[in-house]
Every structure is written in structure tokens, then in C-alpha cells.
CSV table of C-alpha atoms and ligand atoms in Angstrom, one decimal:
chain,number,residue,atom,x,y,z
A,244,MET,CA,104.0,124.6,167.0
A,245,GLY,CA,101.7,127.3,168.2
A,246,TYR,CA,103.1,127.0,171.7
A,247,GLU,CA,106.5,127.3,170.3
A,248,VAL,CA,105.8,130.6,168.5
A,249,LEU,CA,104.0,132.0,171.5
A,250,THR,CA,106.4,131.0,174.3
A,251,ALA,CA,109.8,130.9,172.7
A,252,PHE,CA,110.1,132.4,169.2
A,253,PHE,CA,109.2,135.9,170.3
A,254,LEU,CA,111.6,135.7,173.2
A,255,GLU,CA,114.5,134.6,171.0
A,256,ALA,CA,113.7,137.0,168.1
A,257,GLY,CA,113.4,139.9,170.5
A,258,PHE,CA,116.7,139.5,172.2
A,259,LEU,CA,118.8,138.1,169.4
A,260,GLY,CA,119.5,141.5,167.9
A,261,ILE,CA,120.7,142.9,171.2
A,262,MET,CA,122.9,139.8,171.7
A,263,LEU,CA,124.5,139.9,168.3
A,264,PHE,CA,124.8,143.7,167.7
A,265,GLY,CA,124.2,145.3,171.0
A,266,ARG,CA,127.4,144.6,172.9
A,267,LYS,CA,128.7,148.2,172.6
A,268,ARG,CA,125.3,149.8,172.6
A,269,VAL,CA,123.7,148.5,175.9
A,270,GLY,CA,125.3,147.9,179.3
A,271,ASP,CA,127.0,144.6,180.1
A,272,LYS,CA,124.2,143.5,182.4
A,273,LEU,CA,121.5,144.0,179.7
A,274,HIS,CA,123.7,142.3,177.2
A,275,PHE,CA,124.2,139.3,179.5
A,276,PHE,CA,120.4,139.3,180.2
A,277,ALA,CA,119.7,139.3,176.5
A,278,THR,CA,122.1,136.4,175.9
A,279,LEU,CA,120.3,134.4,178.7
A,280,MET,CA,116.9,135.1,177.2
A,281,VAL,CA,118.1,133.9,173.8
A,282,ALA,CA,119.4,130.7,175.4
A,283,LEU,CA,116.2,130.2,177.4
A,284,GLY,CA,114.1,130.9,174.3
A,285,THR,CA,116.0,128.4,172.3
A,286,LEU,CA,115.6,125.8,175.0
A,287,VAL,CA,111.9,126.3,175.3
A,288,SER,CA,111.7,126.2,171.5
A,289,ALA,CA,113.5,123.0,171.4
A,290,THR,CA,111.2,121.5,174.0
A,291,TRP,CA,108.0,122.1,172.0
A,292,ILE,CA,109.5,121.1,168.6
A,293,ILE,CA,111.0,117.9,170.0
A,294,SER,CA,107.7,117.1,171.7
A,295,ALA,CA,105.9,117.4,168.3
A,296,ASN,CA,108.5,115.3,166.6
A,297,SER,CA,108.6,112.7,169.4
A,298,TRP,CA,104.8,112.4,169.2
A,299,MET,CA,105.1,111.4,165.5
A,300,GLN,CA,107.7,108.8,166.6
A,301,THR,CA,105.8,107.5,169.6
A,302,PRO,CA,102.2,108.7,169.4
A,303,ALA,CA,100.2,108.7,172.6
A,304,GLY,CA,97.2,110.3,174.3
A,305,TYR,CA,94.9,110.4,171.2
A,306,SER,CA,92.0,108.7,169.7
A,307,ILE,CA,90.9,108.4,166.0
A,308,ALA,CA,87.5,109.6,165.1
A,309,GLU,CA,85.2,107.9,162.6
A,310,ASN,CA,86.3,110.3,159.8
A,311,GLY,CA,89.9,109.3,160.4
A,312,GLN,CA,90.9,112.5,162.3
A,313,TYR,CA,93.3,112.3,165.3
A,314,VAL,CA,91.6,113.7,168.4
A,315,PRO,CA,93.7,114.8,171.4
A,316,GLU,CA,92.5,113.0,174.5
A,317,ASP,CA,95.2,113.6,177.1
A,318,TRP,CA,97.4,116.7,176.9
A,319,TRP,CA,100.1,115.4,179.3
A,320,ALA,CA,100.4,112.0,177.5
A,321,ILE,CA,100.7,113.9,174.2
A,322,ILE,CA,103.4,116.3,175.3
A,323,PHE,CA,105.3,113.8,177.5
A,324,ASN,CA,105.0,110.9,175.0
A,325,PRO,CA,107.3,107.9,175.6
A,326,SER,CA,110.3,109.0,173.5
A,327,PHE,CA,110.1,112.8,174.4
A,328,PRO,CA,112.3,112.9,177.5
A,329,TYR,CA,115.1,110.9,175.9
A,330,ARG,CA,115.0,112.9,172.7
A,331,LEU,CA,114.9,116.2,174.5
A,332,VAL,CA,117.9,115.4,176.7
A,333,HIS,CA,119.9,113.9,173.8
A,334,THR,CA,119.1,116.9,171.4
A,335,VAL,CA,119.8,119.6,174.0
A,336,LEU,CA,123.1,118.0,175.0
A,337,ALA,CA,123.9,117.7,171.3
A,338,ALA,CA,123.3,121.5,170.9
A,339,PHE,CA,125.6,122.2,173.9
A,340,LEU,CA,128.4,120.0,172.4
A,341,THR,CA,128.0,121.5,169.0
A,342,THR,CA,128.4,125.0,170.4
A,343,ALA,CA,131.3,123.9,172.6
A,344,PHE,CA,133.3,122.4,169.7
A,345,ALA,CA,132.6,125.4,167.5
A,346,VAL,CA,133.8,127.8,170.2
A,347,GLY,CA,136.7,125.5,171.1
A,348,ALA,CA,137.9,125.6,167.4
A,349,VAL,CA,137.7,129.4,167.3
A,350,GLY,CA,139.6,129.7,170.6
A,351,ALA,CA,142.2,127.1,169.4
A,352,ASN,CA,142.7,129.0,166.2
A,353,HIS,CA,143.4,132.2,168.0
A,354,LEU,CA,145.7,130.4,170.5
A,355,LEU,CA,147.8,129.1,167.6
A,356,ALA,CA,148.4,132.7,166.6
A,357,ASP,CA,149.0,134.0,170.2
A,358,ARG,CA,148.9,131.6,173.1
A,359,THR,CA,148.9,134.4,175.6
A,360,ASN,CA,145.6,135.9,174.4
A,361,ARG,CA,143.5,135.8,177.6
A,362,GLN,CA,140.1,135.8,175.8
A,363,ALA,CA,141.1,133.0,173.5
A,364,ARG,CA,142.2,131.0,176.6
A,365,ILE,CA,138.9,131.5,178.3
A,366,MET,CA,137.0,130.4,175.2
A,367,PHE,CA,139.2,127.4,174.8
A,368,SER,CA,139.1,126.4,178.4
A,369,MET,CA,135.3,126.6,178.8
A,370,ALA,CA,134.9,124.7,175.5
A,371,MET,CA,137.2,121.9,176.7
A,372,TRP,CA,135.4,121.7,180.1
A,373,MET,CA,132.2,121.2,178.2
A,374,ALA,CA,133.8,118.6,176.0
A,375,ALA,CA,135.2,116.7,178.9
A,376,LEU,CA,132.1,116.8,181.1
A,377,VAL,CA,129.2,116.8,178.7
A,378,THR,CA,130.4,114.2,176.2
A,379,PRO,CA,130.3,111.3,178.7
A,380,LEU,CA,126.8,112.4,179.7
A,381,GLN,CA,125.8,112.4,176.0
A,382,ILE,CA,127.0,108.9,175.5
A,383,VAL,CA,125.0,107.7,178.5
A,384,ALA,CA,121.9,109.6,177.3
A,385,GLY,CA,122.4,108.1,173.8
A,386,ASP,CA,122.5,104.6,175.2
A,387,ALA,CA,119.3,105.2,177.2
A,388,HIS,CA,117.7,106.7,174.1
A,389,GLY,CA,118.6,103.6,172.1
A,390,LEU,CA,117.0,101.3,174.7
A,391,ASN,CA,113.8,103.4,174.5
A,392,THR,CA,113.9,103.1,170.7
A,393,LEU,CA,114.3,99.4,171.0
A,394,GLU,CA,111.1,99.3,173.1
A,395,HIS,CA,109.0,101.5,170.8
A,396,GLN,CA,110.6,101.2,167.3
A,397,PRO,CA,112.5,97.9,167.1
A,398,ALA,CA,112.6,98.0,163.3
A,399,LYS,CA,114.5,101.2,163.5
A,400,ILE,CA,117.1,99.6,165.8
A,401,ALA,CA,117.4,96.6,163.5
A,402,ALA,CA,118.2,99.0,160.6
A,403,MET,CA,120.7,101.0,162.7
A,404,GLU,CA,122.4,97.8,163.7
A,405,GLY,CA,122.3,96.2,160.2
A,406,HIS,CA,120.5,93.1,161.6
A,407,TYR,CA,118.2,91.2,159.2
A,408,GLU,CA,117.9,87.9,161.1
A,409,THR,CA,116.5,87.6,164.6
A,410,GLN,CA,119.3,86.3,166.7
A,411,LYS,CA,120.2,85.4,170.3
A,412,GLY,CA,123.7,86.6,171.2
A,413,ALA,CA,123.7,89.1,168.2
A,414,PRO,CA,127.1,90.5,167.2
A,415,LEU,CA,127.8,94.3,167.1
A,416,ILE,CA,128.5,95.0,163.4
A,417,LEU,CA,131.1,97.7,163.4
A,418,PHE,CA,131.3,98.2,159.6
A,419,GLY,CA,129.5,96.7,156.6
A,420,ILE,CA,127.0,97.5,153.8
A,421,PRO,CA,123.4,96.6,154.5
A,422,ASN,CA,121.7,95.3,151.4
A,423,ASP,CA,117.9,95.5,151.4
A,424,GLN,CA,117.7,93.5,148.2
A,425,THR,CA,119.5,90.4,149.5
A,426,ASP,CA,118.6,91.0,153.2
A,427,THR,CA,122.2,90.7,154.3
A,428,THR,CA,124.9,93.1,155.6
A,429,ASP,CA,127.8,92.5,153.3
A,430,TYR,CA,131.5,92.8,154.2
A,431,ALA,CA,130.5,92.9,157.9
A,432,ILE,CA,133.2,93.3,160.5
A,433,GLU,CA,131.6,92.3,163.8
A,434,ILE,CA,132.3,91.7,167.5
A,435,PRO,CA,130.4,88.5,168.7
A,436,LYS,CA,127.6,89.0,171.2
A,437,LEU,CA,128.3,92.7,171.9
A,438,GLY,CA,125.1,93.8,170.0
A,439,SER,CA,122.9,91.8,172.4
A,440,LEU,CA,125.0,92.9,175.4
A,441,ILE,CA,124.6,96.6,174.6
A,442,LEU,CA,120.9,96.4,173.7
A,443,THR,CA,119.6,93.8,176.2
A,444,HIS,CA,122.4,93.9,178.8
A,445,ASP,CA,122.6,90.2,178.3
A,446,PRO,CA,125.2,88.6,175.9
A,447,ASP,CA,122.7,86.0,174.9
A,448,GLY,CA,119.7,88.3,174.7
A,449,GLU,CA,117.4,88.2,171.6
A,450,ILE,CA,117.4,91.0,169.0
A,451,LYS,CA,114.8,91.2,166.3
A,452,GLY,CA,116.0,91.4,162.7
A,453,LEU,CA,114.4,93.3,159.9
A,454,LYS,CA,113.0,90.0,158.4
A,455,GLU,CA,110.4,90.1,161.2
A,456,TRP,CA,108.6,92.8,159.3
A,457,ALA,CA,107.1,92.7,155.8
A,458,LYS,CA,109.3,94.5,153.3
A,459,GLU,CA,106.8,97.3,152.9
A,460,ASP,CA,106.8,98.0,156.7
A,461,ARG,CA,110.6,98.3,157.2
A,462,PRO,CA,112.8,101.3,157.0
A,463,PRO,CA,115.7,101.2,154.5
A,464,ALA,CA,118.7,100.0,156.4
A,465,LEU,CA,121.7,101.6,154.7
A,466,ILE,CA,121.3,105.3,155.7
A,467,PRO,CA,120.4,104.7,159.4
A,468,PHE,CA,123.3,102.2,159.6
A,469,ILE,CA,125.9,104.7,158.2
A,470,THR,CA,124.6,107.8,159.9
A,471,PHE,CA,124.4,106.1,163.3
A,472,ARG,CA,128.0,105.1,163.0
A,473,VAL,CA,129.0,108.6,162.0
A,474,MET,CA,127.2,110.0,165.1
A,475,VAL,CA,128.6,107.5,167.5
A,476,GLY,CA,132.1,107.7,166.0
A,477,LEU,CA,132.1,111.5,166.4
A,478,GLY,CA,130.8,111.1,169.9
A,479,PHE,CA,133.8,109.0,170.8
A,480,LEU,CA,136.2,111.4,169.1
A,481,MET,CA,134.7,114.2,171.1
A,482,LEU,CA,135.2,112.1,174.3
A,483,GLY,CA,138.8,111.5,173.2
A,484,LEU,CA,139.5,115.2,172.8
A,485,GLY,CA,137.8,116.1,176.1
A,486,LEU,CA,139.9,113.5,178.0
A,487,TRP,CA,143.1,114.7,176.2
A,488,SER,CA,142.3,118.3,177.2
A,489,LEU,CA,141.7,117.2,180.8
A,490,TRP,CA,145.1,115.4,180.9
A,491,LEU,CA,146.9,118.5,179.5
A,492,ARG,CA,145.0,120.8,181.8
A,493,TRP,CA,146.1,118.7,184.7
A,494,ARG,CA,149.8,118.9,183.4
A,495,GLY,CA,149.3,122.7,183.0
A,496,ARG,CA,149.8,122.6,179.3
A,497,LEU,CA,146.3,123.3,178.0
A,498,TYR,CA,147.3,126.4,176.2
A,499,ASP,CA,150.7,125.2,174.9
A,500,ASN,CA,150.0,122.0,173.1
A,501,VAL,CA,149.7,122.9,169.4
A,502,TRP,CA,148.5,119.4,168.6
A,503,LEU,CA,145.5,119.7,170.9
A,504,HIS,CA,144.7,123.1,169.3
A,505,ARG,CA,145.0,121.6,165.8
A,506,ALA,CA,142.8,118.7,166.8
A,507,ALA,CA,140.2,121.1,168.3
A,508,ILE,CA,140.1,123.1,165.0
A,509,LEU,CA,139.6,119.8,163.1
A,510,MET,CA,136.8,118.9,165.4
A,511,GLY,CA,135.1,122.3,165.1
A,512,PRO,CA,132.3,121.2,162.7
A,513,SER,CA,131.9,117.8,164.4
A,514,GLY,CA,128.8,118.7,166.4
A,515,PHE,CA,127.0,120.0,163.3
A,516,VAL,CA,127.8,116.7,161.5
A,517,ALA,CA,126.8,114.5,164.4
A,518,VAL,CA,123.5,116.4,164.8
A,519,LEU,CA,122.7,115.9,161.1
A,520,ALA,CA,123.7,112.3,161.3
A,521,GLY,CA,121.5,111.8,164.4
A,522,TRP,CA,118.5,113.3,162.6
A,523,TYR,CA,119.0,111.2,159.5
A,524,THR,CA,119.1,108.1,161.8
A,525,THR,CA,115.9,109.2,163.5
A,526,GLU,CA,113.9,110.2,160.5
A,527,VAL,CA,115.0,107.6,157.9
A,528,GLY,CA,114.7,105.0,160.6
A,529,ARG,CA,111.0,106.1,161.1
A,530,GLN,CA,110.1,105.2,157.5
A,531,PRO,CA,107.8,104.1,156.0
A,532,TYR,CA,105.7,106.1,158.4
A,533,THR,CA,105.1,109.8,159.2
A,534,ILE,CA,103.3,108.9,162.3
A,535,TYR,CA,104.9,105.7,163.5
A,536,GLY,CA,102.7,102.7,162.8
A,537,LEU,CA,99.7,104.8,162.0
A,538,LEU,CA,100.2,107.0,159.0
A,539,ARG,CA,102.4,106.0,156.1
A,540,THR,CA,104.6,108.6,154.4
A,541,SER,CA,103.0,107.7,151.1
A,542,ASP,CA,99.6,108.6,152.5
A,543,SER,CA,100.7,111.8,154.0
A,544,LEU,CA,101.0,113.7,150.7
A,545,SER,CA,98.9,116.8,150.5
A,546,ASN,CA,96.7,117.3,147.5
A,547,VAL,CA,98.8,120.0,146.0
A,548,ASP,CA,100.1,120.2,142.4
A,549,ALA,CA,103.7,119.7,141.7
A,550,PRO,CA,104.3,123.2,140.3
A,551,ALA,CA,103.0,124.7,143.6
A,552,VAL,CA,105.3,122.5,145.7
A,553,GLY,CA,108.2,123.3,143.4
A,554,ALA,CA,107.5,127.1,143.6
A,555,SER,CA,107.4,127.1,147.4
A,556,LEU,CA,110.5,124.9,147.6
A,557,ILE,CA,112.4,127.4,145.3
A,558,ALA,CA,111.2,130.3,147.5
A,559,PHE,CA,112.4,128.4,150.6
A,560,ILE,CA,115.8,127.8,149.0
A,561,ILE,CA,116.2,131.4,148.0
A,562,VAL,CA,115.1,132.8,151.4
A,563,TYR,CA,117.2,130.4,153.4
A,564,PHE,CA,120.2,130.9,151.1
A,565,VAL,CA,120.0,134.7,151.7
A,566,VAL,CA,119.2,134.6,155.4
A,567,PHE,CA,121.5,131.7,156.3
A,568,GLY,CA,124.3,133.0,154.0
A,569,ALA,CA,124.1,136.4,155.7
A,570,GLY,CA,124.2,134.7,159.2
A,571,VAL,CA,127.1,132.5,158.3
A,572,PHE,CA,129.0,135.4,156.8
A,573,TYR,CA,128.5,137.5,159.9
A,574,LEU,CA,129.5,134.6,162.3
A,575,LEU,CA,132.6,133.8,160.2
A,576,ARG,CA,133.7,137.5,160.5
A,577,LEU,CA,133.1,137.4,164.3
A,578,MET,CA,135.2,134.2,164.5
A,579,ARG,CA,138.1,135.6,162.5
A,580,ARG,CA,138.4,138.8,164.6
A,581,THR,CA,141.0,138.3,167.3
A,582,PRO,CA,139.2,138.3,170.6
A,583,GLN,CA,140.1,141.2,172.8
A,584,THR,CA,138.7,143.4,175.4
A,585,ASP,CA,136.1,145.7,174.0
A,586,ASP,CA,136.7,149.5,173.7
A,587,HIS,CA,134.0,150.3,176.2
A,588,GLU,CA,135.5,148.0,178.8
A,589,LEU,CA,138.8,149.7,178.2
A,590,GLU,CA,137.2,153.1,179.0
A,591,LYS,CA,135.5,151.7,182.1
A,592,ALA,CA,138.5,150.0,183.6
A,593,PRO,CA,141.7,151.0,181.8
A,594,ASN,CA,144.1,149.3,184.2
A,595,ARG,CA,142.4,146.0,184.3
A,596,ALA,CA,141.8,146.1,180.6
A,597,ALA,CA,145.4,147.0,179.8
A,598,GLY,CA,146.5,143.9,181.8
A,599,ILE,CA,144.5,141.6,179.7
A,600,THR,CA,144.8,143.1,176.3
A,601,PRO,CA,147.0,140.9,174.2
A,602,GLY,CA,150.2,142.3,172.9
A,603,PRO,CA,154.0,142.1,173.5
A,604,ALA,CA,153.9,144.6,176.3
A,605,GLN,CA,151.4,142.7,178.3
A,606,SER,CA,152.2,139.1,177.5
A,607,SER,CA,154.4,138.8,180.5
A,608,LYS,CA,151.3,139.3,182.7
A,609,VAL,CA,149.8,136.1,181.5
A,610,GLU,CA,151.3,132.9,182.9
A,611,PRO,CA,151.9,130.6,179.9
A,612,ASN,CA,151.4,127.4,181.9
A,613,ASN,CA,148.4,128.4,184.0
A,614,GLY,CA,146.1,125.6,183.2
A,615,HIS,CA,142.9,127.0,184.8
B,41,HEM,C1,128.2,108.3,171.3
B,41,HEM,C2,127.1,107.8,171.6
B,41,HEM,C3,125.8,108.1,171.0
B,41,HEM,C4,124.7,107.3,171.1
B,41,HEM,C5,124.7,105.8,171.7
B,41,HEM,C6,123.6,107.9,170.4
B,41,HEM,C7,122.3,107.3,170.3
B,41,HEM,C8,121.3,107.8,169.5
B,41,HEM,C9,120.1,107.1,169.0
B,41,HEM,C10,119.8,105.7,169.4
B,41,HEM,C11,119.4,107.9,168.3
B,41,HEM,C12,118.1,107.6,167.5
B,41,HEM,C13,116.9,107.5,168.4
B,41,HEM,C14,115.6,107.4,167.7
B,41,HEM,O1,115.5,107.9,166.6
B,41,HEM,O2,114.7,106.9,168.3
B,41,HEM,C15,120.1,109.2,168.2
B,41,HEM,C16,119.6,110.3,167.6
B,41,HEM,C17,120.3,111.6,167.6
B,41,HEM,N1,121.6,111.8,168.1
B,41,HEM,FE1,122.8,110.5,169.0
B,41,HEM,N2,124.0,109.2,170.0
B,41,HEM,C18,125.3,109.3,170.4
B,41,HEM,C19,126.0,110.5,170.2
B,41,HEM,C20,125.5,111.7,169.7
B,41,HEM,C21,126.3,112.9,169.5
B,41,HEM,C22,127.7,113.1,169.9
B,41,HEM,C23,125.4,113.8,169.0
B,41,HEM,C24,125.6,115.3,168.7
B,41,HEM,C25,126.5,116.1,169.2
B,41,HEM,C26,124.1,113.2,168.8
B,41,HEM,C27,123.0,113.8,168.3
B,41,HEM,C28,121.8,113.1,167.9
B,41,HEM,C29,120.7,113.8,167.4
B,41,HEM,C30,120.5,115.3,167.1
B,41,HEM,C31,119.7,112.8,167.1
B,41,HEM,C32,118.3,113.0,166.5
B,41,HEM,C33,117.3,113.4,167.6
B,41,HEM,C34,116.9,112.3,168.5
B,41,HEM,O3,116.2,111.4,168.0
B,41,HEM,O4,117.3,112.3,169.6
B,41,HEM,N3,124.2,111.9,169.2
B,41,HEM,N4,121.3,109.1,169.0
């Protein structure tokens, strides 16, 4: 976390103000540079945070001293612990997709009002390229991530899949209600052998069920089971929208199809929901451990009185509510404003700007069917 603050947080924090509020105050190049620095800072930040989280999922490169303290032994093994590369790729792609679907929804909303708006077209087009190209990558990355989890945290996979019994040729349970009391997944709708095929690449491969572990060593199954399906379901909806947009782009109708635009608006929050669902899967699936296999969550409690914990929790809630609320309010205002060429660009290049400013006089300059 120290590395994160030193290498990334200052970079992001320093340039964020210029990015959000400086568009008209600094030149285009500095504004673009500030935007790149925010993106880079966020990426570096994600790297360190994911490394720390991954170490708690798949600890490596440490020893335990006599007094029970963890002692770092191998810096590289700690940072590049076994689940880190998978988690980093999956999380960063998730962030790209979340952004793309939010931007796509805003662009689509403005296109519904005026399909000739050039800025809205650029927003929508870039977002749909991201959806079409990055979603398949995310699905492949998610699959590889799952195989890595199977190797290091098989109980988490058993919970995500709703499997209590160890089976050869295990089915893929599409829907059902895992019940930790009876050790069964009730009302299961399943496809035979597909579970084994996906996880072991062999239709008769063996998959361990939760009963392999003592009850006190297993994660609760219901939450990872549901959140995993929400995440994967949204992933496939994202793929559907991306492919649909590709098809319409190819037909030259990307900016004309109101149904695509409505669907893109509906999918606007999908990335945020998928990310939360993914983290619930990961973190509830890690239970009952804080450091997987080594430190139980029940043993991780600090020796702090309940009122102190309550007070800091309330402080967090208030501060987050204010800061987050202000951020959301500002972003919603930005999203609602019809995108158009900024005044300072108009001053710099009046002719070009006039050609791309939306409005009845200029709309004939924009080709309605240009799909690129
Ligand atoms: C559609 C196919 C997908 C598959 C097969 C998949 C697979 C997985 C798996 C197996 C995990 C848990 C790994 C672990 O805890 O060890 C996970 C977590 C996660 N997923 Fe997905 N995922 C998919 C789609 C998505 C999408 C579309 C998003 C977001 C846009 C997303 C975001 C996340 C996040 C943020 C996490 C938690 C961080 C992590 O452990 O990587 N996933 N995913």
C-alpha cells in the first residue's frame, strides 16, 4: 500500500483536477497529458492493490517467525504471487469495459436526441469498439482466471459452481439455490458434463465438491454462486451488444438504430454491477480466511472496542457520502450536457468547429449512415 501511495496516488491526485476542471484553462496538449497521467496512475495503483489482494488469496514468498509474524522472504514471489497476473488482467479489462459501457450509454442517450451530433457519435463508436473487442478478451481472461483459482482455491470454485459432491463428469449448474444446511443445490437446472469440460477440459474430468472440506473450512456457497452468474451473465450480454454493434456498423447503421441505442443505455451500469459481483465472488469465496489457508477471518479481528469501530465506520460513511455524492453529482451533470465543441476550440478553428457543431444548419454536413 505504501508503494501505491508513492508511485500512483500522487500522480492521479495531482492531475485529476486538471483533467476534470482544466479543459478550458490549460492547452489541449496539457489537458491530454493530464488525462494520460490519471490513466497511468490508476493503472499503477490497480497493480499494487491487486498484488496485495492477490497475496492474501494465494500467499507466497514468506516465512512465519516463531512469534507468528509473517516475514517477507522473496520480493518477486510476493508481488508476482500465483493469482496476481490473472487478477490484474481481469480487473483492468473490467475497468476498461465498465468505462466503455458508461461512455457508450451517455453517447447513445445523446444520439437518441440528435443522431447527427458528431461528438456523441465519436463517444458511441469508440465505446462500441471497446465492447466488441475487449469483451471476448475478458471472457478468455475470466476462463484462465477460473482455472488458476481451481488450482489454488478449489473450495472457492466448488462454491461458485454449487457442487457439494466430488464428481467425474460434473454438470454445469446454470441456476439453482445452494443450501449449506442440506449440502445440496436445490432446484438445479444443469447441463450434463459441461462443468467438467469447462474446468478440466475433459468431459469426464473430476471436480471436487464442498463436502471434501470440513464445514468450518468452506466458504458459504450461495453468494459466490449467485454473484458469479451475475458477472458471467453480464459478460455475455456485453458480448451480445458488442457483436450487434459490429453488425450494425458493418451495415452502416450504427448511429441510426434506436434499439441499439436503447440497449446501450440499459447496459450503461452493467460494468459497475459486474465488477461488484466479481469482487463478491472473490472475497466471499475466500472465506473463512483472510489470508487463504493461513489466517482465519475470525482470528483477524483487531483488539478494538465496538464503539471505536462504530465511530470510524460512521466517519467513513459520512465522508464517502459527501465526497462520492459530490463526484456523482458532477459526473451526472457532465453526462447530461449535450457534447459539443468547446468554446475555445471554436475560437481557434472557427470553420472546422462550425462544421462539427450540432444544429439544423450543420446537420447536412454529417453523413447519417457513415458507420466509421
Ligand atoms: C464472462 C466471463 C467471465 C468469467 C469466466 C469470469 C471469471 C471470473 C472468476 C473465476 C473470478 C474469481 C476468481 C477468484 O476469486 O479467484 C472473477 C472475479 C472477478 N471478475 Fe470476472 N469473469 C467474467 C466476466 C467478468 C466481467 C464482464 C467483469 C466486469 C466487467 C468481471 C469482473 C470481475 C472482477 C472485478 C472480479 C474480482 C477480481 C478478481 O478476482 O479478478 N468479470 N471472474
